[in-house]
mmCIF file of C-alpha atoms and ligand atoms in Angstrom:
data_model
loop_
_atom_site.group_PDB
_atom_site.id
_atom_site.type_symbol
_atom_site.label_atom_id
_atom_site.label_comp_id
_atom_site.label_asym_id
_atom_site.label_seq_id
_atom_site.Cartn_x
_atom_site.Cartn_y
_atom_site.Cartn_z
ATOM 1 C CA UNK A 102 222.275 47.801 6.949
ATOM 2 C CA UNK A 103 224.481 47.499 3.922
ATOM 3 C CA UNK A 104 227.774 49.095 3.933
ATOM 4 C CA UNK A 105 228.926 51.508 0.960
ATOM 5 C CA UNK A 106 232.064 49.677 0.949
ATOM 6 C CA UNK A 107 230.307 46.710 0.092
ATOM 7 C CA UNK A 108 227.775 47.808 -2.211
ATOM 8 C CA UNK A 109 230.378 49.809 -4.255
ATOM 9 C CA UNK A 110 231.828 45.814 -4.726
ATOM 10 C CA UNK A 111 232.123 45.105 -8.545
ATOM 11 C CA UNK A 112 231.831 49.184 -9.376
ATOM 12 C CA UNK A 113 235.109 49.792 -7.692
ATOM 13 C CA UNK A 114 238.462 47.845 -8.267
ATOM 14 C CA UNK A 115 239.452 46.187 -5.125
ATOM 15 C CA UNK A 116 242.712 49.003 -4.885
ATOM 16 C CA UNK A 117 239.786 51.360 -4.611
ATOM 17 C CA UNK A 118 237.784 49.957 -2.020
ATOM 18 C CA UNK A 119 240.757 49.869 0.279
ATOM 19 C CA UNK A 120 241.294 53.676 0.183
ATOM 20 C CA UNK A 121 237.122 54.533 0.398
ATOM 21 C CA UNK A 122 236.999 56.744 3.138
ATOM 22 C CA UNK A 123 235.490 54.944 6.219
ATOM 23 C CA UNK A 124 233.764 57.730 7.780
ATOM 24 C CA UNK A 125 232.081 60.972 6.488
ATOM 25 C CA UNK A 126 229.761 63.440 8.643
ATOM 26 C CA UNK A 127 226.236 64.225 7.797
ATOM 27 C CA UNK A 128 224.951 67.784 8.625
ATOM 28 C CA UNK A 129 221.249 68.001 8.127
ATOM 29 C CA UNK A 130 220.544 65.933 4.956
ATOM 30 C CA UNK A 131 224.340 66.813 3.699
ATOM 31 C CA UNK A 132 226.847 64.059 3.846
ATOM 32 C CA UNK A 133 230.195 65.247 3.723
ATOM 33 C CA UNK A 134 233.653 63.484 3.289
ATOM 34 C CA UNK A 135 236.725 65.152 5.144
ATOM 35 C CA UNK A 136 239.008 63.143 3.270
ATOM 36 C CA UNK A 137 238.169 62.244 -0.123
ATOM 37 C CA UNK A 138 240.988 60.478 -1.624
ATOM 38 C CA UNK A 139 242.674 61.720 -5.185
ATOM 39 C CA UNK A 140 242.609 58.111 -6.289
ATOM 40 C CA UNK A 141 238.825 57.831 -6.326
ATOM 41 C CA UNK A 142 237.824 61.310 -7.842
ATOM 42 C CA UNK A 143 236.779 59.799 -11.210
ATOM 43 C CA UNK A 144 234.510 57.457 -9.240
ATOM 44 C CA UNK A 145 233.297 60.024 -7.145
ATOM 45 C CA UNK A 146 229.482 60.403 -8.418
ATOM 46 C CA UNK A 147 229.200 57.001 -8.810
ATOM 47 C CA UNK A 148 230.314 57.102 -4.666
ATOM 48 C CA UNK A 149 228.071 59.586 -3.647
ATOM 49 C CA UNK A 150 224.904 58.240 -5.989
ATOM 50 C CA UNK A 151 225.125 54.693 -3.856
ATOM 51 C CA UNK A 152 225.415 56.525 -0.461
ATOM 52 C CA UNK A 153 222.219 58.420 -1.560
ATOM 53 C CA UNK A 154 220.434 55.214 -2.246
ATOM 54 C CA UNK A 155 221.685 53.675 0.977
ATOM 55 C CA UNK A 156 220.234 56.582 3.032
ATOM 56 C CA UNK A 157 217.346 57.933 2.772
ATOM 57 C CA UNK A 158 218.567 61.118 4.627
ATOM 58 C CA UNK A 159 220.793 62.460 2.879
ATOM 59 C CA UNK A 160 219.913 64.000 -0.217
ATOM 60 C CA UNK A 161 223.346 65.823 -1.067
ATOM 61 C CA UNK A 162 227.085 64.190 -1.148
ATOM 62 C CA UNK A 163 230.032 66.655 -0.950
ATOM 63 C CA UNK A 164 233.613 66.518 -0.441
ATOM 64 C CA UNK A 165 235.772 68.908 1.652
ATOM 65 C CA UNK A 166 238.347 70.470 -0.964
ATOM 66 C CA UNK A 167 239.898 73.187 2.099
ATOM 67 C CA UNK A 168 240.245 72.423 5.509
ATOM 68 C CA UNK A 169 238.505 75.014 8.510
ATOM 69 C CA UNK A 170 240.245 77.719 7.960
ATOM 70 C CA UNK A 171 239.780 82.123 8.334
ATOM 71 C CA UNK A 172 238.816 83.641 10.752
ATOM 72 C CA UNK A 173 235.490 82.673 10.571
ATOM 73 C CA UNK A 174 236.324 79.365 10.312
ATOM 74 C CA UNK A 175 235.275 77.847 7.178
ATOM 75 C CA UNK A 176 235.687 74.733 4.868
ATOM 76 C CA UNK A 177 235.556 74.563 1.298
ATOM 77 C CA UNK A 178 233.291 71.877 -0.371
ATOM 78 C CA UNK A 179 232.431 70.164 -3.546
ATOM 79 C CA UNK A 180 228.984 69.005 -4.475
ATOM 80 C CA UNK A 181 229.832 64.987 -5.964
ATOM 81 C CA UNK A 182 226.097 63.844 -6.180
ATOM 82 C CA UNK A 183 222.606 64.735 -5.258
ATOM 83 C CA UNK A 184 220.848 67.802 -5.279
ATOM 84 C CA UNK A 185 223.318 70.916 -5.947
ATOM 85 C CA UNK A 186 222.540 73.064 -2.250
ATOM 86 C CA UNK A 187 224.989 73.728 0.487
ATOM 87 C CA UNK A 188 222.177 74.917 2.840
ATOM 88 C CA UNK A 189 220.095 72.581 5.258
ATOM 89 C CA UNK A 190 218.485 71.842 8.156
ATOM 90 C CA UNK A 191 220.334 70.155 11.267
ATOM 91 C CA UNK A 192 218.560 68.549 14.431
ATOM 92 C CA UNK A 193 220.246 67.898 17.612
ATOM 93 C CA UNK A 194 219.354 67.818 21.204
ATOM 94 C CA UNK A 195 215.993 69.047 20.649
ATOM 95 C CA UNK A 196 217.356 72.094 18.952
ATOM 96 C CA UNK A 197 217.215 72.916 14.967
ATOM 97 C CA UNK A 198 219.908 74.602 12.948
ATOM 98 C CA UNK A 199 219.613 76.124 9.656
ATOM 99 C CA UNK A 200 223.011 77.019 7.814
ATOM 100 C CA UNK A 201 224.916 76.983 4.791
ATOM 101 C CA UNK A 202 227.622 74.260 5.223
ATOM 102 C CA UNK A 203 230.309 75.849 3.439
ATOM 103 C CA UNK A 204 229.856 79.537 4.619
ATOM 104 C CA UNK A 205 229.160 78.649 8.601
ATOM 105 C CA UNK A 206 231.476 76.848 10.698
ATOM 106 C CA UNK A 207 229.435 73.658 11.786
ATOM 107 C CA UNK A 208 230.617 70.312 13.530
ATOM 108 C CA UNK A 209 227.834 68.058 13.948
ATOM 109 C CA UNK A 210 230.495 65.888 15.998
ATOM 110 C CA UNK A 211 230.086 68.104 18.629
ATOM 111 C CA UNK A 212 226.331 67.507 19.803
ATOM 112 C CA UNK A 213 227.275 65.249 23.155
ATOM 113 C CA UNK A 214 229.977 68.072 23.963
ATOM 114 C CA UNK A 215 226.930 70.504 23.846
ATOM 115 C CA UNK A 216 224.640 68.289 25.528
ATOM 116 C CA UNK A 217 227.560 68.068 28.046
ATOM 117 C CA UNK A 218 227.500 72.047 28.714
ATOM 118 C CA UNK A 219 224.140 72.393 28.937
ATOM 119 C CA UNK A 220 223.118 69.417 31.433
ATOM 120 C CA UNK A 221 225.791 70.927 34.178
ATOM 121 C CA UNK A 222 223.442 74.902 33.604
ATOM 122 C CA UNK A 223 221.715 75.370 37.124
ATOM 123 C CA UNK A 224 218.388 77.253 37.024
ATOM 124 C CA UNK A 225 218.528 80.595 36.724
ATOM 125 C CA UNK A 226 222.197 81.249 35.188
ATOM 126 C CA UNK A 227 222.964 83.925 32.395
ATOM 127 C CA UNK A 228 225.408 82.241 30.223
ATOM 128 C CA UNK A 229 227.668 84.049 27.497
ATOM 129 C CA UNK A 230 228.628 82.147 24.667
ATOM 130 C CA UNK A 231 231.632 83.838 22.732
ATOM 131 C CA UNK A 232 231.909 82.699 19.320
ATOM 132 C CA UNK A 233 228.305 81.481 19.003
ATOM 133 C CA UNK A 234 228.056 80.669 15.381
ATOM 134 C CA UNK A 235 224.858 79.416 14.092
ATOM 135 C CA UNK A 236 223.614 79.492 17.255
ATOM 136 C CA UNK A 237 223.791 75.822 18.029
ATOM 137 C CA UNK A 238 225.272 75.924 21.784
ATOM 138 C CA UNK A 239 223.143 78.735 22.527
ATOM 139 C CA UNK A 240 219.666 76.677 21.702
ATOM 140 C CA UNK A 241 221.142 73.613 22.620
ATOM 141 C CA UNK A 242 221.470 75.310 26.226
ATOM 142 C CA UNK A 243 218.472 77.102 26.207
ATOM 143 C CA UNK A 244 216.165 73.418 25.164
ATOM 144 C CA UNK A 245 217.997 71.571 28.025
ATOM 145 C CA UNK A 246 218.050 73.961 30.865
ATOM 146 C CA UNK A 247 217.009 76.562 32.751
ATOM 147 C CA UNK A 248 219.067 79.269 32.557
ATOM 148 C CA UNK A 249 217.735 82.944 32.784
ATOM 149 C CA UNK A 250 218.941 84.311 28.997
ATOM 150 C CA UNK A 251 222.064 82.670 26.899
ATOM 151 C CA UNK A 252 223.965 85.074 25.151
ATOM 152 C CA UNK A 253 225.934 84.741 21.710
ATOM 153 C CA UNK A 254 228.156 86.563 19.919
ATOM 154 C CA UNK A 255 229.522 86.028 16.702
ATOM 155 C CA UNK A 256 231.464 87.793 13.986
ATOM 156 C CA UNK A 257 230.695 86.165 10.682
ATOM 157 C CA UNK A 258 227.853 87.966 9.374
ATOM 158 C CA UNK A 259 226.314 85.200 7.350
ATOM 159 C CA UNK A 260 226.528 82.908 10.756
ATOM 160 C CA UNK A 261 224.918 85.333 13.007
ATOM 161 C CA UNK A 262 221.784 85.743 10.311
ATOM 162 C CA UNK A 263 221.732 82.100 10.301
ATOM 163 C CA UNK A 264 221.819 82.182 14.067
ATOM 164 C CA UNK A 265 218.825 84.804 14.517
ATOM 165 C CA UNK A 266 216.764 82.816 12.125
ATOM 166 C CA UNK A 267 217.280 80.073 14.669
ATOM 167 C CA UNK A 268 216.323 81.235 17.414
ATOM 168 C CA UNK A 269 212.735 82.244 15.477
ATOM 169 C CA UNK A 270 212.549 78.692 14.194
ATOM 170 C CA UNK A 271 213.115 77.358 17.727
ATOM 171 C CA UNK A 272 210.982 79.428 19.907
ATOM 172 C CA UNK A 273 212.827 80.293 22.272
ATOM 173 C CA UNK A 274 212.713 83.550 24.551
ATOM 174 C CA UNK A 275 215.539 83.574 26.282
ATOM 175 C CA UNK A 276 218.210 83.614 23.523
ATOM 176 C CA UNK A 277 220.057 86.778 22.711
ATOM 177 C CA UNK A 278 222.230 87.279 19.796
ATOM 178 C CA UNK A 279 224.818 89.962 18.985
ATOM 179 C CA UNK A 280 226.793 90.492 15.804
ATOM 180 C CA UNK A 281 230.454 91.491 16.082
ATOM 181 C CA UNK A 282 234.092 91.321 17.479
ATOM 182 C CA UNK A 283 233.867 89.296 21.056
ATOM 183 C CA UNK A 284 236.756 91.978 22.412
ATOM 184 C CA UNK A 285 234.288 94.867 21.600
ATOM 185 C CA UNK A 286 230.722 93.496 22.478
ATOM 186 C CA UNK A 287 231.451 91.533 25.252
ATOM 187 C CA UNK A 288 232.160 94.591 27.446
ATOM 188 C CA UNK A 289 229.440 96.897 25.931
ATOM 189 C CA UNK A 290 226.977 93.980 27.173
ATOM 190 C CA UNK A 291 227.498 95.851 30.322
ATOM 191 C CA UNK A 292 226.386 92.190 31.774
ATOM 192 C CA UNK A 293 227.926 89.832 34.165
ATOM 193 C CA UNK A 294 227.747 86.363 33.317
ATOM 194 C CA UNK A 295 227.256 82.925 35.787
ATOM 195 C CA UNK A 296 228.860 80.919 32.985
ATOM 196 C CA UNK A 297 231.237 81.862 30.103
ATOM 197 C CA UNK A 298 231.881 79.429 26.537
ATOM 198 C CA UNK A 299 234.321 79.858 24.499
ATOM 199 C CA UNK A 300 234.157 77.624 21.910
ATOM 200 C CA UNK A 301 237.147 78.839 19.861
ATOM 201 C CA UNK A 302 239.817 76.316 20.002
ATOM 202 C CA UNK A 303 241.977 77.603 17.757
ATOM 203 C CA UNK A 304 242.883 81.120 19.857
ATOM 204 C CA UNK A 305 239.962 81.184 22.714
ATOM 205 C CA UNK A 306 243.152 81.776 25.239
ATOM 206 C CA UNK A 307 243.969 85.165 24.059
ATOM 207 C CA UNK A 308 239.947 85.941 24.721
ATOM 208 C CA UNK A 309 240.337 84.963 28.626
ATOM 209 C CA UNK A 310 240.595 88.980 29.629
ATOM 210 C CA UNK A 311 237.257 89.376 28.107
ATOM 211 C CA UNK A 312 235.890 86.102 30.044
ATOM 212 C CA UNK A 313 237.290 87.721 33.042
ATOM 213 C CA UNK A 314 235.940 91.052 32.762
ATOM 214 C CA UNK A 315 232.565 89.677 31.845
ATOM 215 C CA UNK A 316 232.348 86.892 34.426
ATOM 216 C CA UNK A 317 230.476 86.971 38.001
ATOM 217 C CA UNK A 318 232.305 86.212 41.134
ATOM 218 C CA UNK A 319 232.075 82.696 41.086
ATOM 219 C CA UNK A 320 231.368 82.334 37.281
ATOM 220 C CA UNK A 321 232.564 78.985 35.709
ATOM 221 C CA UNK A 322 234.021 78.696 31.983
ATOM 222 C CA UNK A 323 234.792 76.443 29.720
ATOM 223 C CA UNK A 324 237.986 77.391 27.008
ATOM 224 C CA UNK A 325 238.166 74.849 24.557
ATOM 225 C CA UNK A 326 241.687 74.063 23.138
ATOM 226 C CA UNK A 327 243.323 72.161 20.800
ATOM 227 C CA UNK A 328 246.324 69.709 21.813
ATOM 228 C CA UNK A 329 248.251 67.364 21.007
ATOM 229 C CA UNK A 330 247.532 63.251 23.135
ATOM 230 C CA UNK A 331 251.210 64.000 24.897
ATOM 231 C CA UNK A 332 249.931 67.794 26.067
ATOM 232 C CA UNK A 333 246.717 67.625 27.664
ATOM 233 C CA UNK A 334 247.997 69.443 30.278
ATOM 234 C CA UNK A 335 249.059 73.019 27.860
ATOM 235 C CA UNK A 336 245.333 73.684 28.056
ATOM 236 C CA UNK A 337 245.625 73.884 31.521
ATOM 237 C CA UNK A 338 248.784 76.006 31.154
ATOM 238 C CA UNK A 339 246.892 78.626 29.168
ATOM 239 C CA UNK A 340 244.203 79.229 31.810
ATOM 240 C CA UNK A 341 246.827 79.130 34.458
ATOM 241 C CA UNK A 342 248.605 81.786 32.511
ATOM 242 C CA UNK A 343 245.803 84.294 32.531
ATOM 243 C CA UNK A 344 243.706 83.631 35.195
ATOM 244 C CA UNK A 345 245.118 84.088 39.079
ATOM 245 C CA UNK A 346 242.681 82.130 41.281
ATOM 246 C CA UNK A 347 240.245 79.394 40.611
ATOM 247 C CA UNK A 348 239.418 75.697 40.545
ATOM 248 C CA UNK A 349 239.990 73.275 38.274
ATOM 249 C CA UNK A 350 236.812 70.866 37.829
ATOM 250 C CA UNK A 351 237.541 69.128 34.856
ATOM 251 C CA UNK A 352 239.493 68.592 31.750
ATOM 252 C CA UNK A 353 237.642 66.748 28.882
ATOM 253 C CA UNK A 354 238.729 65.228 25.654
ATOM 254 C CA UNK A 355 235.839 66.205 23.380
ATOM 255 C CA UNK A 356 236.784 64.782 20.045
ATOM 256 C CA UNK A 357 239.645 63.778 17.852
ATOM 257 C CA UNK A 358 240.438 66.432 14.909
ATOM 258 C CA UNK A 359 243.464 64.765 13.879
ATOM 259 C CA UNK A 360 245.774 61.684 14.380
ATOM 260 C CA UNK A 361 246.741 62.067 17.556
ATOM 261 C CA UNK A 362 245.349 65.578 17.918
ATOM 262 C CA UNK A 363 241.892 66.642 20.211
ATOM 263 C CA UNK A 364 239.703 68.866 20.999
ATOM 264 C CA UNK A 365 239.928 69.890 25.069
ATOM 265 C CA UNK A 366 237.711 70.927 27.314
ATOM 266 C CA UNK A 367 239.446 73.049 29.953
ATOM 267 C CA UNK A 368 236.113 73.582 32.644
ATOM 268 C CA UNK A 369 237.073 76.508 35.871
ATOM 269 C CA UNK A 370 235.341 77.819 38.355
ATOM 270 C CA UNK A 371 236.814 81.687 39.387
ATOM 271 C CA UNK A 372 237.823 82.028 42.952
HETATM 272 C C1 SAM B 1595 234.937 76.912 15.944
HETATM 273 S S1 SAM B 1595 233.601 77.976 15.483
HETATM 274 C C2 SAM B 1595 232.355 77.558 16.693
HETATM 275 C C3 SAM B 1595 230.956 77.986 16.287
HETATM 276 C C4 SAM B 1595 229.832 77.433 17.171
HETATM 277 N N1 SAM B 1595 230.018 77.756 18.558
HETATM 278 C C5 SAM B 1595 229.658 75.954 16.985
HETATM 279 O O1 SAM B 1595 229.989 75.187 17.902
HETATM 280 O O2 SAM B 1595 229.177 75.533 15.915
HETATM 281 C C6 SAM B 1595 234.175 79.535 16.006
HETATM 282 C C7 SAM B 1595 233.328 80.720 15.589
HETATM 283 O O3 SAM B 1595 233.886 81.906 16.144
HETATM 284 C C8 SAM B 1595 233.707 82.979 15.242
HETATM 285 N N2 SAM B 1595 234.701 84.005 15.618
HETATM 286 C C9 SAM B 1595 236.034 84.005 15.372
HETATM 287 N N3 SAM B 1595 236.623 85.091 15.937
HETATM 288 C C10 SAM B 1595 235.640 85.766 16.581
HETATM 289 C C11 SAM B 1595 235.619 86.959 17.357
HETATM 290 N N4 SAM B 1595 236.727 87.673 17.567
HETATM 291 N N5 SAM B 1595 234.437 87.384 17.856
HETATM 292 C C12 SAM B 1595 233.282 86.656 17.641
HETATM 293 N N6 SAM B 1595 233.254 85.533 16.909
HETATM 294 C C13 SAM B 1595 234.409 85.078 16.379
HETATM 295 C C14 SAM B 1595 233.898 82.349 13.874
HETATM 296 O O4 SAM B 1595 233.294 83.105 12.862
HETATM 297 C C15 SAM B 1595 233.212 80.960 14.099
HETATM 298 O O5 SAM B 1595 231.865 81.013 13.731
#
């Protein structure tokens, strides 16, 4: 296939090439830049037109203006090209997504991570996942195992309508959502849980009391973290902090965020 880079030759100086972003992420039929560089923002429809002819997919071209940020998690974005809509329609692992890119958190980088969670489900479990968003681990779980009923819980109001939407759209029975504060709704639940995500990286430490209080005997969960290459092992220190006995059965880097920065994995089994 032909590269942008190369078929933006002879409509972008040479200087310009050398800063076009390499790598952009494509939610539904949305292609999005991260880091769109000042230097090309007067070429920037001219960018996005040729990535629209190059792939039939995508059908929008945006730009992130604001990093994830709030407490609900959420980017800024600028249209550049394309059809003028910030909501779509996202496939992976058998599950679909509708959402509005800019006012759901969504990381289609995550989909193997998912996958991940939901191939080590035994039959039977009732999973909690905190934080559920548009619903994507929940229906990713619930189309690649067989656990009893996945619950979600999410506070952004526009993510959790998203999220009940998609479970209609994808069928499925056994996936229940709930809209609110994980402190408060976890423990009205009034359910124990086999397995327990918590797909918060930024703070999900300061929700292990609520994973513990909701969590079976034996219950395994999986607190997601962000650290830095050189301090892998402060995820560990956070569950170590809060939680008295259990085993350790893995630690996995799921995805670079920054230079030199990832996404971790932290995955326990209570004792
Ligand atoms: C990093 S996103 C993950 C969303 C989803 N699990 C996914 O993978 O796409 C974290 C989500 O947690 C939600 N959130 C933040 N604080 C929360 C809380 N106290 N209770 C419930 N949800 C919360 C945010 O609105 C956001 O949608």
């Amino acid at each position: 296939m032909v590269s942008l880079r190369d078929s933006l030759k002879g409509r972008l100086s040479s200087k310009e090439l050398e800063v076009l972003p390499r790598a952009f992420d494509i939610i539904g039929n949305i292609a999005i830049f991260s880091e769109f560089p000042k230097e090309l923002e007067k070429k920037e429809k001219i960018i996005g037109n040729v990535l629209i002819k190059l792939n039939k997919n995508i059908r929008t071209v945006a730009k992130k203006t604001k990093v994830h940020g709030g407490k609900y998690r959420t980017k800024k974005i600028k249209i550049i090209a394309g059809e003028d809509k910030k909501e779509t329609l996202h496939k992976e692992n058998g599950a679909a997504v509708k959402l509005d890119v800019e006012k759901c958190y969504f990381s289609p980088r995550l989909g193997s991570e998912r996958l991940r969670i939901a191939r080590l489900v035994k039959r039977g479990e009732d999973i909690l996942v905190m934080f559920s968003g548009v619903g994507i681990y929940p229906l990713v779980i619930a189309k690649n195992s067989d656990a009893k009923e996945v619950y979600g819980i999410e506070l952004n109001p526009i993510a959790h309508r998203y999220a009940a939407e998609n479970v209609r759209l994808n069928k499925t029975r056994n996936v229940f959502l709930i809209k609110g504060d994980v402190k408060k709704e976890a423990a009205k639940l009034k359910k124990k849980f086999d397995r327990i995500i918590m797909p918060l990286p930024k703070s999900a430490g300061d929700f292990l009391d609520c994973a513990l209080a909701a969590a079976k005997k034996n219950a395994v969960i999986h607190l997601y973290d962000f650290e830095h290459e050189d301090e892998i092992e402060n995820a560990l220190e956070k569950v170590k902090n809060k939680v008295r006995k259990f085993k350790l059965l893995n630690v996995v880097k799921c995805g670079q965020y920054a230079p030199g920065a990832y996404r971790v994995c932290v995955d326990f089994k209570l004792q």
